[in-house]
CSV table of C-alpha atoms in Angstrom, one decimal:
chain,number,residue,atom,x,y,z
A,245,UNK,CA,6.0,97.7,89.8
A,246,UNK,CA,7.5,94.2,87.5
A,247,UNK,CA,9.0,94.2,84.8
A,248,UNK,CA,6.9,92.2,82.2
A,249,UNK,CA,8.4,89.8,79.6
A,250,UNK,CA,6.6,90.1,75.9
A,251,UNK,CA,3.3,88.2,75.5
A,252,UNK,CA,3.5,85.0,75.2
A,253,UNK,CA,1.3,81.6,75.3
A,254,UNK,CA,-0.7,81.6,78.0
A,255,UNK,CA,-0.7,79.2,80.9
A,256,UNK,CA,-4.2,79.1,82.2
A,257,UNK,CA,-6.9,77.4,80.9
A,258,UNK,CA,-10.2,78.9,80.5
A,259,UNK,CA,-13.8,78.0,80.5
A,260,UNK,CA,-16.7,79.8,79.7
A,261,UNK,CA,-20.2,79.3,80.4
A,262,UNK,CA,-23.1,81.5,80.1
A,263,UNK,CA,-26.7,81.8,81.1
A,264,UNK,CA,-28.7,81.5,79.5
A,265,UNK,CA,-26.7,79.7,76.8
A,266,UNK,CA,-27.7,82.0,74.0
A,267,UNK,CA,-27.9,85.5,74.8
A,268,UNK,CA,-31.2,87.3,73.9
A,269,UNK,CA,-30.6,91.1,73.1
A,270,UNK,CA,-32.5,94.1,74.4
A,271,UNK,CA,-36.1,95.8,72.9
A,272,UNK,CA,-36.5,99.2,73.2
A,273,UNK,CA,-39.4,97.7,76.0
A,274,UNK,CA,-37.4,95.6,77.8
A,275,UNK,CA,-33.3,95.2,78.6
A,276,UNK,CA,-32.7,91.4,78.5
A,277,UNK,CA,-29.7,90.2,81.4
A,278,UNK,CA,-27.3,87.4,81.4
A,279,UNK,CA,-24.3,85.8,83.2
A,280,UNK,CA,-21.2,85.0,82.3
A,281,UNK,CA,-19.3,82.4,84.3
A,282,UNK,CA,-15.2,82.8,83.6
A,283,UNK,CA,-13.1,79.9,85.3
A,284,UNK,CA,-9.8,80.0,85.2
A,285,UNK,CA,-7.1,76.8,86.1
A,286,UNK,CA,-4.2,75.0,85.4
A,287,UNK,CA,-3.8,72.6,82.9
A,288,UNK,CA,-3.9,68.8,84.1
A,289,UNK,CA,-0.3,67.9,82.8
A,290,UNK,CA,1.5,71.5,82.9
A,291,UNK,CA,3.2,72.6,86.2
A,292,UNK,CA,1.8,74.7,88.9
A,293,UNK,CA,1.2,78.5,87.7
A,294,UNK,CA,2.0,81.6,89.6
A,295,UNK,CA,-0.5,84.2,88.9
A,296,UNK,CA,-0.6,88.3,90.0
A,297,UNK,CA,-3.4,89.3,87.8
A,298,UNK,CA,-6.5,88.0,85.9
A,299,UNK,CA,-8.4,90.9,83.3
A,300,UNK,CA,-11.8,90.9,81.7
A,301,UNK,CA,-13.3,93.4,79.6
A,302,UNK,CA,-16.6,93.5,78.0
A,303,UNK,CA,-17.0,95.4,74.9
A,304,UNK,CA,-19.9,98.4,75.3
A,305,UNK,CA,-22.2,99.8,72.8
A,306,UNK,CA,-24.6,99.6,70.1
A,307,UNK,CA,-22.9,97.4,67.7
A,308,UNK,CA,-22.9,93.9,66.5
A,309,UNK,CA,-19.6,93.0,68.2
A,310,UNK,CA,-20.5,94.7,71.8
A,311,UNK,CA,-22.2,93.3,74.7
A,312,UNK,CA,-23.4,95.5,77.3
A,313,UNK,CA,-25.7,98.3,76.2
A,314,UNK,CA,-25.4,101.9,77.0
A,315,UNK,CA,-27.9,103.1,75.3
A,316,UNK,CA,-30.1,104.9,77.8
A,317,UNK,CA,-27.7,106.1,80.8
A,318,UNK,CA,-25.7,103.4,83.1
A,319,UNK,CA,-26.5,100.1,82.3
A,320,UNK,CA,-22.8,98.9,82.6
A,321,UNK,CA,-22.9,99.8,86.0
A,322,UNK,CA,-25.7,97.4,87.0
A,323,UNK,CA,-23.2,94.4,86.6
A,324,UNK,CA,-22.5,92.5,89.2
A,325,UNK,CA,-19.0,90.4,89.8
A,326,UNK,CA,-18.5,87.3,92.6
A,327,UNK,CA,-15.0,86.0,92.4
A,328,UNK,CA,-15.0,82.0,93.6
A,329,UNK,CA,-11.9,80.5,94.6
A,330,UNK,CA,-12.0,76.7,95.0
A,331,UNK,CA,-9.3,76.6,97.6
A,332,UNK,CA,-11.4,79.8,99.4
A,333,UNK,CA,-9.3,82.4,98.9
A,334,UNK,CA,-10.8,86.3,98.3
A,335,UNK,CA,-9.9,87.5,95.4
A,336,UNK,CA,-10.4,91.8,95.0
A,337,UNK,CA,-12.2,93.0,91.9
A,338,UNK,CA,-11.6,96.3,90.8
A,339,UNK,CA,-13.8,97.9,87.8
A,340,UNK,CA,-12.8,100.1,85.5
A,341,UNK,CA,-14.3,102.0,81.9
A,342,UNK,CA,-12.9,102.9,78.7
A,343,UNK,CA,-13.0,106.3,78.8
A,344,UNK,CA,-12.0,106.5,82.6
A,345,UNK,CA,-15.0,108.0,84.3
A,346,UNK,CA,-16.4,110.6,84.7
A,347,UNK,CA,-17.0,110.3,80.9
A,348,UNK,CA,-20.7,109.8,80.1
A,349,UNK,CA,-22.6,106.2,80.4
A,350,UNK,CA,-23.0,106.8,76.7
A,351,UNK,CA,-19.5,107.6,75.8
A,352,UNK,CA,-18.5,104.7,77.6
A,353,UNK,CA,-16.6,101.4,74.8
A,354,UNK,CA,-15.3,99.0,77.5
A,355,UNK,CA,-16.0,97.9,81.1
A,356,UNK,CA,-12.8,96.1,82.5
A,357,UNK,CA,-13.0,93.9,85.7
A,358,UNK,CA,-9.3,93.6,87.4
A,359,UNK,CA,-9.4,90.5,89.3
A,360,UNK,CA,-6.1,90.1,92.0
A,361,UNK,CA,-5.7,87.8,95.2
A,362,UNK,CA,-4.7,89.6,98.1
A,363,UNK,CA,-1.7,88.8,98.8
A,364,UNK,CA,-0.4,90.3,95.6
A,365,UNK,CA,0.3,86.8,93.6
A,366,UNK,CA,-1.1,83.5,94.0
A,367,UNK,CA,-0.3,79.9,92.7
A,368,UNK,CA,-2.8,77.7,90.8
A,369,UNK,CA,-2.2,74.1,91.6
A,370,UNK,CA,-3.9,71.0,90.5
A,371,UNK,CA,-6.3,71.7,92.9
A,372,UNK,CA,-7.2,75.8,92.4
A,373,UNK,CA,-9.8,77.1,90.1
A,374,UNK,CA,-10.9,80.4,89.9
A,375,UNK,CA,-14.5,81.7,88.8
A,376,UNK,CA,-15.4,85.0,87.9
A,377,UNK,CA,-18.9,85.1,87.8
A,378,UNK,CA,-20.4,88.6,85.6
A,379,UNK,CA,-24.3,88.5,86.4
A,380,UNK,CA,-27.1,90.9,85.1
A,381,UNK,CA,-25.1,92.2,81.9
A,382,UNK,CA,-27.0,94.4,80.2
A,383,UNK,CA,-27.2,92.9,76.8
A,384,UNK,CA,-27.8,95.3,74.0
A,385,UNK,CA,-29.9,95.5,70.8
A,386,UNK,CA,-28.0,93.8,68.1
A,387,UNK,CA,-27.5,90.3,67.2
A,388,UNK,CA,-23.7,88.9,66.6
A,389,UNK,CA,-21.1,87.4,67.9
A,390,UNK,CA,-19.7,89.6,71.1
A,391,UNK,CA,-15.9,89.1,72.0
A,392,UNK,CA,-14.1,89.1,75.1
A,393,UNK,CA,-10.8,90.4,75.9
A,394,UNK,CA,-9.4,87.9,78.7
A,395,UNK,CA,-5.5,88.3,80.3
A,396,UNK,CA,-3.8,87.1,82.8
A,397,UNK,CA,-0.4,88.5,84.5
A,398,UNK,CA,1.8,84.6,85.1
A,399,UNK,CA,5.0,82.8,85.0
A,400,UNK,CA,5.9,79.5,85.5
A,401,UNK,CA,9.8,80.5,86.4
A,402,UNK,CA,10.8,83.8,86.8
A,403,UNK,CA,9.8,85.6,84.0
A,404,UNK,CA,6.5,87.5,84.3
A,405,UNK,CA,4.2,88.0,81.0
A,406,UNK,CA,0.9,89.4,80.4
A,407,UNK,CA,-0.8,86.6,78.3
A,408,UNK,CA,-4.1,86.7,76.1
A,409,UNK,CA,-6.6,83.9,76.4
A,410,UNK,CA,-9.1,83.1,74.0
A,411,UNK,CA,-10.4,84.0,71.6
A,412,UNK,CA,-14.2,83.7,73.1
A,413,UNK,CA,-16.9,85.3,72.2
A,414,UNK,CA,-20.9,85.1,73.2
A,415,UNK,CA,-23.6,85.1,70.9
A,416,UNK,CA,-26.6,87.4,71.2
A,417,UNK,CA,-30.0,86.3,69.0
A,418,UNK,CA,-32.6,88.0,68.3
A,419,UNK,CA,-36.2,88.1,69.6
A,420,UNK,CA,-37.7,86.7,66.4
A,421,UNK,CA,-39.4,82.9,65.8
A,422,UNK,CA,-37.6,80.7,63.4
A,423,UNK,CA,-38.4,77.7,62.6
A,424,UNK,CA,-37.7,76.2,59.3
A,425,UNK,CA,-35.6,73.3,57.2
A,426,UNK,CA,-36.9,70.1,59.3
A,427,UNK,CA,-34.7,67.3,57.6
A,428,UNK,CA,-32.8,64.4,58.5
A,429,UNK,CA,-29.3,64.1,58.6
A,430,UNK,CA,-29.1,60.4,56.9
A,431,UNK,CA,-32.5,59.8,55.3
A,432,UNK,CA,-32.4,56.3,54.5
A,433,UNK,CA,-30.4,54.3,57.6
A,434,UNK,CA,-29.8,50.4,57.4
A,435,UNK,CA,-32.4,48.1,59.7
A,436,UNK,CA,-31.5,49.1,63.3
A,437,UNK,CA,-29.1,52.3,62.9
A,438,UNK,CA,-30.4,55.7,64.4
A,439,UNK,CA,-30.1,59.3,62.9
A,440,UNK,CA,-29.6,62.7,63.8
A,441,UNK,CA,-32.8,64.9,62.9
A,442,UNK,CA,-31.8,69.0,62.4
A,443,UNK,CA,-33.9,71.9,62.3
A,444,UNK,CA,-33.5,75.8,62.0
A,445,UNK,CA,-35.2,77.4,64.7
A,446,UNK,CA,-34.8,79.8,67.9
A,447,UNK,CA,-33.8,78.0,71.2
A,448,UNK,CA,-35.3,80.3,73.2
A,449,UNK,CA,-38.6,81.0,74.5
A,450,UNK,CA,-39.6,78.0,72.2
A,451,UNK,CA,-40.5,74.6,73.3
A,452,UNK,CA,-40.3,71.1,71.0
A,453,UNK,CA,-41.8,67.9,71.1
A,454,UNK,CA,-41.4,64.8,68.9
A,455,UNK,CA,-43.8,62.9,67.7
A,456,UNK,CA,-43.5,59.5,65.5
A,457,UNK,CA,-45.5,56.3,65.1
A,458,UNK,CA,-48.1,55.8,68.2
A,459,UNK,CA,-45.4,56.5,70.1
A,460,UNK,CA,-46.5,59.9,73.0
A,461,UNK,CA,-45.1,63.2,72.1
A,462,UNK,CA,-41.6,63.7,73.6
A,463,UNK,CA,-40.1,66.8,74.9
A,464,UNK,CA,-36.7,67.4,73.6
A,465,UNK,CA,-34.2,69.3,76.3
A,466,UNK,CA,-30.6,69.6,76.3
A,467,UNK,CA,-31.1,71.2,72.5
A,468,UNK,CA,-27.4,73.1,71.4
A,469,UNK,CA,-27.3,76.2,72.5
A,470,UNK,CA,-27.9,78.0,68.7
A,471,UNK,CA,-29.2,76.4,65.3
A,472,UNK,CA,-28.8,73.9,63.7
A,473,UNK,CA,-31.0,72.5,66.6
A,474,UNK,CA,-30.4,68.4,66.5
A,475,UNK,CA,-31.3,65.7,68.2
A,476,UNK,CA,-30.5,61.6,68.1
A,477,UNK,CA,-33.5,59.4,66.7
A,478,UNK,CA,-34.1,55.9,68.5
A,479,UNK,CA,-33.1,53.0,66.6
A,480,UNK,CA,-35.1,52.5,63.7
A,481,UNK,CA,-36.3,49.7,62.6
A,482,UNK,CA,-39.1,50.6,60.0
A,483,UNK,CA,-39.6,53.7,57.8
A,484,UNK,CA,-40.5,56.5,60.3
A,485,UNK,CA,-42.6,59.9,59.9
A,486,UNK,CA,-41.3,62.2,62.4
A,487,UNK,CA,-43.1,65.2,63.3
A,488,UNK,CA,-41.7,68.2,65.1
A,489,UNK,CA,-44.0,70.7,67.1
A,490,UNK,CA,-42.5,73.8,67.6
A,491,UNK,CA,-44.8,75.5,70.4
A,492,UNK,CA,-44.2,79.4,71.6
A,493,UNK,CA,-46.5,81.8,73.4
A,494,UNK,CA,-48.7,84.9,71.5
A,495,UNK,CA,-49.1,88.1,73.1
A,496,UNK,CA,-52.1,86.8,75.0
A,497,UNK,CA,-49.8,83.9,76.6
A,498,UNK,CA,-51.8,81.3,74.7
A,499,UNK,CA,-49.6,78.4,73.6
A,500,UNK,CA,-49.3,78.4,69.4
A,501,UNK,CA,-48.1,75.4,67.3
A,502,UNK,CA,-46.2,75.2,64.5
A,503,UNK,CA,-45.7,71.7,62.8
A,504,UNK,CA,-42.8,70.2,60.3
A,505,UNK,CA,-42.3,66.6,59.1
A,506,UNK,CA,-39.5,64.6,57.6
A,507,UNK,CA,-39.2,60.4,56.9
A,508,UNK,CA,-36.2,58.3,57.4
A,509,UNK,CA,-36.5,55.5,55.2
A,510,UNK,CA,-35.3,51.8,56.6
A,511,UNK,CA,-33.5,49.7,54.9
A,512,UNK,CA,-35.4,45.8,54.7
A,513,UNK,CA,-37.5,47.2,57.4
A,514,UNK,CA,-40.1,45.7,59.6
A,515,UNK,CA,-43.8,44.9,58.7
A,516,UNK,CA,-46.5,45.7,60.9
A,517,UNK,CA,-49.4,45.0,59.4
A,518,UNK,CA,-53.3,43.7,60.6
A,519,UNK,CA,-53.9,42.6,56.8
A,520,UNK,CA,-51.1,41.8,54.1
A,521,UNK,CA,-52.6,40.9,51.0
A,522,UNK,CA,-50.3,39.8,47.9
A,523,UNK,CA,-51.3,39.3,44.8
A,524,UNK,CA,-48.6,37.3,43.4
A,525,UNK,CA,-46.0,36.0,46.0
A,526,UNK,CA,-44.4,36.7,49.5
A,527,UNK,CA,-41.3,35.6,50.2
A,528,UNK,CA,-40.2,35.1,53.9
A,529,UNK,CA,-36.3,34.6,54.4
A,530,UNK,CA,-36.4,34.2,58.0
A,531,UNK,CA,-38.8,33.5,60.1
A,532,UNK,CA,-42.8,35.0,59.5
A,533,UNK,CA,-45.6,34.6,62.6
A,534,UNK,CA,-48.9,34.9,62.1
A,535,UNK,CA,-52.0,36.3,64.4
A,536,UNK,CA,-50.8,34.8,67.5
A,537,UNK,CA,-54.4,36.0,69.3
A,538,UNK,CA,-56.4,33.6,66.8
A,539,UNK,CA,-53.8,30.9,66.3
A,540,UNK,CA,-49.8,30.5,66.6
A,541,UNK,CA,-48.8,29.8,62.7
A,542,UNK,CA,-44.7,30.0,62.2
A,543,UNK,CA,-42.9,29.2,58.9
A,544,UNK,CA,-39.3,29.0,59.4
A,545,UNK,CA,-36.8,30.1,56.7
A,546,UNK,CA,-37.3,30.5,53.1
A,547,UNK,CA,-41.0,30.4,53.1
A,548,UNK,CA,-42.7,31.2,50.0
A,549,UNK,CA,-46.6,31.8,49.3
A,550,UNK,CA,-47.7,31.4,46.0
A,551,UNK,CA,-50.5,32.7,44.1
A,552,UNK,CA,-53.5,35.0,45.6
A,553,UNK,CA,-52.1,35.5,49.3
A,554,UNK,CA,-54.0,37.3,52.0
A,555,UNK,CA,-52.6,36.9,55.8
A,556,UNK,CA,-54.2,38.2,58.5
């Protein structure tokens, strides 16, 4: 055995992804999965980090704040873990629960994965990462935010210390459509600027499209990961109607739409007209073009029409 120091900042950075990026939870019909991907390295301008141990524990039950589900036997023991090294080295996994088995599935608050090179200690360098990869997690059945308990065992002397990183935590949704609150972000923008249009509404199992103007419908991807949902408008040059189409799939795997709409008002915006008709003046302070498919008519400047006006 070491002797460990008193916790203390840790020296390993961590990153955390997940798949998909927002966690769905569990039906009593159907146990939704997900991954967890855990990496682990040294920051860019620290020095190199020895390393004995890496710890991850999952929090287990019924609750807002848990994870995996154990409602129903075993489920924690369907995860799978694949520890990457970058440099190739095999890392050894070892699983434990909280109570120690034997205790019941049910009984069961905690799954811990223990994650140590073989060699008994290891050094991360600029070039190391290590990935622990946690795939088919049972999620459970109630929405919240789900913390995890992340250590590591390090030293960058002598001294050894068990360090906490974090905090992280993963979201879990639930199964229900939402899609509300379709506004803009800045509704009135000066000639040429672009917005950010937001929504309330469920990233998952729901697709949207964009439509404005003439312009074809466009499929939005790369949405964040849990409302608001957002996403950049083109630069605008005239007072714009979007539309959003929200589309999911009914029980019969037909495709169902749901429509909101918001304007974003221009500032001296563009004129697009086939008739402009004035029945006083129209004053032109740069440059106005008539019909060029009939005849090419340009008035430069200050151009003013006075009186009964139609253009076409």
């Amino acid at each position: 055995m070491y002797q460990l120091a008193a916790a203390s900042v840790a020296l390993l950075d961590l990153v955390y992804e997940t798949t998909p990026a927002l966690f769905t939870i569990s039906t009593p019909a159907e146990t939704k999965k997900g991954t967890l991907f855990l990496t682990f390295r040294r920051p860019a301008t620290s020095a190199n980090v020895r390393c004995r141990k890496i710890v991850v524990t999952l929090p287990v039950g019924s609750n807002a704040a848990d994870l995996v589900g154990n409602t129903g036997g075993a489920e924690a023991d369907d995860i799978d873990d694949y520890p990457r090294d970058s440099t190739g080295l095999e890392w050894n996994v070892e699983r434990q629960t909280t109570p120690a088995e034997p205790a019941s599935p049910a009984e069961v608050t905690a799954i811990t994965f223990i994650c140590t090179p073989p060699s008994g200690e290891t050094t991360f360098d600029a070039s190391r990462e290590f990935t622990l990869i946690l795939s088919s997690i049972p999620i459970n059945r109630t929405a919240g935010a789900a913390p995890l308990t992340v250590s590591e065992t390090t030293t960058a002397g002598t001294d050894w210390s068990e360090r906490t990183l974090g905090p992280s935590a993963v979201e879990k949704a639930g199964n229900e459509f939402r899609f509300q609150t379709f506004s803009c972000v800045d509704p009135r923008v000066a000639h040429g600027r672009s917005t950010v249009l937001q929504w309330d509404g469920t990233p998952q199992n729901t697709e949207y499209y964009l439509f404005w103007d003439d312009a074809p419908a466009k499929r939005l991807t790369g949405l964040p990961a849990r409302p608001p949902l957002t996403v950049t408008t083109h630069e605008l040059t005239r007072t714009t109607t979007f539309v959003l189409n929200a589309q999911t799939k009914n029980a019969a795997g037909q495709t169902v739409h749901h429509y909101l709409s918001t304007t974003v008002t221009v500032k001296d915006p563009d004129l697009l007209a086939k008739t402009l008709a004035a029945a006083d003046k129209v004053d032109v302070h740069d440059t106005f073009v008539a019909d060029r498919t009939n005849a090419s008519k340009t008035w430069a400047r200050a151009t003013t029409f006075n009186g009964d006006v139609t253009i076409t």
